[in-house]
Amino acid sequence: MSADLQWLLLRKNNSFTVKRVVEGPIFSKEPGNLTNIHSWKYSSLANEKTITVKDSESGIQLAYRKKGAAPTAVRPAYSTLAIRPRSGPRRAAGVTARLAKRGYRPDLRAAAIARVNALIVSKREKKATPPKKARGKKASTA
């Protein structure tokens, strides 16, 4: 079945759509959807080539379907890239961008980099706030 036909069948009704506001945007909870927007471009159900960014204990994992894998296979062949947790945002962005630069869905490059950076920022430990310094009259009296 073609990707266009799959999207026509899935776009109105599927279990991943989230409609909160009547006239507002429609979101999606699909596992491979990078922006969580319900659209054909980001849908992992309708497209054969998708990039999935997952958070795991060993770091961030990028999974994508291998080049020769059939989309209708019982268990599609996925390849996984791992980004270590302490590797830093620039290295993680480089690993993510390299996948798109090789020609694998270059239109998803910005969304994949944004998702990886958001996961790295959420894992970062918060710095302790320094104590407040007394200023003005309180500083001169103390």
PDB file of C-alpha atoms in Angstrom:
ATOM      1  CA  MET A   1       0.000   0.000   0.000  1.00  0.00           C
ATOM      2  CA  SER A   2       1.367   3.440  -0.848  1.00  0.00           C
ATOM      3  CA  ALA A   3       2.210   5.996   1.825  1.00  0.00           C
ATOM      4  CA  ASP A   4      -0.403   8.423   0.458  1.00  0.00           C
ATOM      5  CA  LEU A   5      -3.160   5.844   0.719  1.00  0.00           C
ATOM      6  CA  GLN A   6      -2.074   4.909   4.233  1.00  0.00           C
ATOM      7  CA  TRP A   7      -2.232   8.562   5.296  1.00  0.00           C
ATOM      8  CA  LEU A   8      -5.688   8.987   3.762  1.00  0.00           C
ATOM      9  CA  LEU A   9      -6.895   6.035   5.820  1.00  0.00           C
ATOM     10  CA  LEU A  10      -5.152   7.078   9.047  1.00  0.00           C
ATOM     11  CA  ARG A  11      -5.502  10.841   9.135  1.00  0.00           C
ATOM     12  CA  LYS A  12      -9.075  11.042  10.420  1.00  0.00           C
ATOM     13  CA  ASN A  13      -9.115   8.160  12.885  1.00  0.00           C
ATOM     14  CA  ASN A  14      -6.250   6.447  14.655  1.00  0.00           C
ATOM     15  CA  SER A  15      -5.495   5.746  18.279  1.00  0.00           C
ATOM     16  CA  PHE A  16      -2.577   8.179  18.446  1.00  0.00           C
ATOM     17  CA  THR A  17      -4.418  11.442  17.640  1.00  0.00           C
ATOM     18  CA  VAL A  18      -5.000  13.920  20.455  1.00  0.00           C
ATOM     19  CA  LYS A  19      -7.716  16.536  19.930  1.00  0.00           C
ATOM     20  CA  ARG A  20      -7.806  18.844  22.961  1.00  0.00           C
ATOM     21  CA  VAL A  21      -9.397  22.022  21.550  1.00  0.00           C
ATOM     22  CA  VAL A  22     -12.163  21.941  18.957  1.00  0.00           C
ATOM     23  CA  GLU A  23     -10.604  24.530  16.638  1.00  0.00           C
ATOM     24  CA  GLY A  24      -7.022  24.054  17.830  1.00  0.00           C
ATOM     25  CA  PRO A  25      -4.135  21.988  16.529  1.00  0.00           C
ATOM     26  CA  ILE A  26      -4.279  18.204  16.393  1.00  0.00           C
ATOM     27  CA  PHE A  27      -1.403  16.420  18.087  1.00  0.00           C
ATOM     28  CA  SER A  28      -0.131  12.869  17.809  1.00  0.00           C
ATOM     29  CA  LYS A  29       1.381  10.392  20.292  1.00  0.00           C
ATOM     30  CA  GLU A  30       3.026   8.161  17.667  1.00  0.00           C
ATOM     31  CA  PRO A  31       6.355   6.669  18.772  1.00  0.00           C
ATOM     32  CA  GLY A  32       8.272   7.913  15.716  1.00  0.00           C
ATOM     33  CA  ASN A  33       6.681  11.362  15.455  1.00  0.00           C
ATOM     34  CA  LEU A  34       9.419  13.919  16.186  1.00  0.00           C
ATOM     35  CA  THR A  35       7.275  17.024  16.680  1.00  0.00           C
ATOM     36  CA  ASN A  36       4.067  15.402  17.986  1.00  0.00           C
ATOM     37  CA  ILE A  37       2.094  17.229  15.270  1.00  0.00           C
ATOM     38  CA  HIS A  38      -0.510  15.182  13.397  1.00  0.00           C
ATOM     39  CA  SER A  39       0.678  15.612   9.805  1.00  0.00           C
ATOM     40  CA  TRP A  40       1.805  13.424   6.928  1.00  0.00           C
ATOM     41  CA  LYS A  41       5.367  14.724   7.042  1.00  0.00           C
ATOM     42  CA  TYR A  42       6.014  13.637  10.641  1.00  0.00           C
ATOM     43  CA  SER A  43       3.808  10.533  10.722  1.00  0.00           C
ATOM     44  CA  SER A  44       5.693   7.324  11.431  1.00  0.00           C
ATOM     45  CA  LEU A  45       2.701   5.206  10.470  1.00  0.00           C
ATOM     46  CA  ALA A  46       2.313   6.513   6.925  1.00  0.00           C
ATOM     47  CA  ASN A  47       5.976   7.013   5.957  1.00  0.00           C
ATOM     48  CA  GLU A  48       8.391   4.201   5.188  1.00  0.00           C
ATOM     49  CA  LYS A  49      11.445   6.159   6.323  1.00  0.00           C
ATOM     50  CA  THR A  50      11.227   7.543   9.841  1.00  0.00           C
ATOM     51  CA  ILE A  51      13.678   8.649  12.505  1.00  0.00           C
ATOM     52  CA  THR A  52      12.787   7.701  16.056  1.00  0.00           C
ATOM     53  CA  VAL A  53      14.459   9.466  18.980  1.00  0.00           C
ATOM     54  CA  LYS A  54      14.120   7.607  22.288  1.00  0.00           C
ATOM     55  CA  ASP A  55      15.444   8.270  25.747  1.00  0.00           C
ATOM     56  CA  SER A  56      16.970   5.301  27.540  1.00  0.00           C
ATOM     57  CA  GLU A  57      19.174   4.639  30.550  1.00  0.00           C
ATOM     58  CA  SER A  58      22.229   4.147  28.343  1.00  0.00           C
ATOM     59  CA  GLY A  59      21.681   7.486  26.578  1.00  0.00           C
ATOM     60  CA  ILE A  60      19.659   8.712  23.625  1.00  0.00           C
ATOM     61  CA  GLN A  61      18.885   6.256  20.853  1.00  0.00           C
ATOM     62  CA  LEU A  62      18.207   7.134  17.216  1.00  0.00           C
ATOM     63  CA  ALA A  63      16.459   4.365  15.320  1.00  0.00           C
ATOM     64  CA  TYR A  64      15.761   4.343  11.601  1.00  0.00           C
ATOM     65  CA  ARG A  65      14.633   1.739   9.090  1.00  0.00           C
ATOM     66  CA  LYS A  66      17.407   0.145   7.060  1.00  0.00           C
ATOM     67  CA  LYS A  67      17.598   0.925   3.375  1.00  0.00           C
ATOM     68  CA  GLY A  68      16.546  -2.441   1.906  1.00  0.00           C
ATOM     69  CA  ALA A  69      13.932  -3.319   4.511  1.00  0.00           C
ATOM     70  CA  ALA A  70      10.422  -4.002   3.279  1.00  0.00           C
ATOM     71  CA  PRO A  71       7.811  -1.776   4.967  1.00  0.00           C
ATOM     72  CA  THR A  72       5.344  -4.666   5.124  1.00  0.00           C
ATOM     73  CA  ALA A  73       7.727  -7.106   6.814  1.00  0.00           C
ATOM     74  CA  VAL A  74       6.588  -8.752  10.025  1.00  0.00           C
ATOM     75  CA  ARG A  75       9.544  -7.332  11.884  1.00  0.00           C
ATOM     76  CA  PRO A  76      11.092  -4.417   9.966  1.00  0.00           C
ATOM     77  CA  ALA A  77      14.859  -4.064  10.111  1.00  0.00           C
ATOM     78  CA  TYR A  78      15.847  -1.039  12.147  1.00  0.00           C
ATOM     79  CA  SER A  79      19.307   0.325  12.757  1.00  0.00           C
ATOM     80  CA  THR A  80      20.089   2.075  16.018  1.00  0.00           C
ATOM     81  CA  LEU A  81      22.608   4.789  16.855  1.00  0.00           C
ATOM     82  CA  ALA A  82      23.358   5.506  20.517  1.00  0.00           C
ATOM     83  CA  ILE A  83      24.419   8.840  21.967  1.00  0.00           C
ATOM     84  CA  ARG A  84      26.073   8.563  25.362  1.00  0.00           C
ATOM     85  CA  PRO A  85      24.512  10.638  28.137  1.00  0.00           C
ATOM     86  CA  ARG A  86      27.594  12.761  28.820  1.00  0.00           C
ATOM     87  CA  SER A  87      28.691  13.303  25.214  1.00  0.00           C
ATOM     88  CA  GLY A  88      27.400  16.892  25.038  1.00  0.00           C
ATOM     89  CA  PRO A  89      24.901  18.714  22.846  1.00  0.00           C
ATOM     90  CA  ARG A  90      27.231  19.515  19.943  1.00  0.00           C
ATOM     91  CA  ARG A  91      28.299  15.907  19.479  1.00  0.00           C
ATOM     92  CA  ALA A  92      24.695  14.731  19.740  1.00  0.00           C
ATOM     93  CA  ALA A  93      23.601  17.283  17.157  1.00  0.00           C
ATOM     94  CA  GLY A  94      26.422  16.136  14.859  1.00  0.00           C
ATOM     95  CA  VAL A  95      25.412  12.476  15.119  1.00  0.00           C
ATOM     96  CA  THR A  96      21.795  13.385  14.417  1.00  0.00           C
ATOM     97  CA  ALA A  97      22.637  15.684  11.515  1.00  0.00           C
ATOM     98  CA  ARG A  98      24.954  13.111   9.942  1.00  0.00           C
ATOM     99  CA  LEU A  99      22.014  10.760   9.482  1.00  0.00           C
ATOM    100  CA  ALA A 100      20.080  13.392   7.536  1.00  0.00           C
ATOM    101  CA  LYS A 101      23.122  14.546   5.570  1.00  0.00           C
ATOM    102  CA  ARG A 102      23.565  11.053   4.159  1.00  0.00           C
ATOM    103  CA  GLY A 103      20.213  11.445   2.434  1.00  0.00           C
ATOM    104  CA  TYR A 104      17.933   9.692   4.923  1.00  0.00           C
ATOM    105  CA  ARG A 105      14.936  12.045   5.221  1.00  0.00           C
ATOM    106  CA  PRO A 106      16.800  15.388   5.183  1.00  0.00           C
ATOM    107  CA  ASP A 107      13.494  17.178   5.820  1.00  0.00           C
ATOM    108  CA  LEU A 108      13.445  15.701   9.353  1.00  0.00           C
ATOM    109  CA  ARG A 109      16.926  16.981  10.216  1.00  0.00           C
ATOM    110  CA  ALA A 110      15.877  20.085  12.164  1.00  0.00           C
ATOM    111  CA  ALA A 111      13.128  18.260  14.056  1.00  0.00           C
ATOM    112  CA  ALA A 112      15.449  15.389  15.021  1.00  0.00           C
ATOM    113  CA  ILE A 113      18.153  17.772  16.247  1.00  0.00           C
ATOM    114  CA  ALA A 114      15.573  19.726  18.257  1.00  0.00           C
ATOM    115  CA  ARG A 115      14.243  16.531  19.879  1.00  0.00           C
ATOM    116  CA  VAL A 116      17.759  15.333  20.788  1.00  0.00           C
ATOM    117  CA  ASN A 117      18.692  18.723  22.247  1.00  0.00           C
ATOM    118  CA  ALA A 118      15.471  18.819  24.292  1.00  0.00           C
ATOM    119  CA  LEU A 119      16.275  15.389  25.752  1.00  0.00           C
ATOM    120  CA  ILE A 120      19.827  16.476  26.612  1.00  0.00           C
ATOM    121  CA  VAL A 121      18.596  19.656  28.319  1.00  0.00           C
ATOM    122  CA  SER A 122      16.037  17.693  30.335  1.00  0.00           C
ATOM    123  CA  LYS A 123      18.760  15.301  31.574  1.00  0.00           C
ATOM    124  CA  ARG A 124      21.146  18.077  32.572  1.00  0.00           C
ATOM    125  CA  GLU A 125      21.588  18.543  36.316  1.00  0.00           C
ATOM    126  CA  LYS A 126      20.440  21.900  37.660  1.00  0.00           C
ATOM    127  CA  LYS A 127      23.042  24.149  39.258  1.00  0.00           C
ATOM    128  CA  ALA A 128      22.514  25.185  42.860  1.00  0.00           C
ATOM    129  CA  THR A 129      21.417  28.809  43.209  1.00  0.00           C
ATOM    130  CA  PRO A 130      24.048  30.987  44.913  1.00  0.00           C
ATOM    131  CA  PRO A 131      23.080  32.782  48.152  1.00  0.00           C
ATOM    132  CA  LYS A 132      21.757  36.307  47.721  1.00  0.00           C
ATOM    133  CA  LYS A 133      24.148  39.101  48.546  1.00  0.00           C
ATOM    134  CA  ALA A 134      23.061  41.949  50.734  1.00  0.00           C
ATOM    135  CA  ARG A 135      22.990  45.248  48.870  1.00  0.00           C
ATOM    136  CA  GLY A 136      22.508  48.895  49.822  1.00  0.00           C
ATOM    137  CA  LYS A 137      22.011  49.779  53.507  1.00  0.00           C
ATOM    138  CA  LYS A 138      21.898  46.125  54.571  1.00  0.00           C
ATOM    139  CA  ALA A 139      25.374  45.541  53.134  1.00  0.00           C
ATOM    140  CA  SER A 140      26.879  48.584  54.874  1.00  0.00           C
ATOM    141  CA  THR A 141      25.426  47.708  58.286  1.00  0.00           C
ATOM    142  CA  ALA A 142      26.519  44.092  58.172  1.00  0.00           C
TER     143      ALA A 142
END
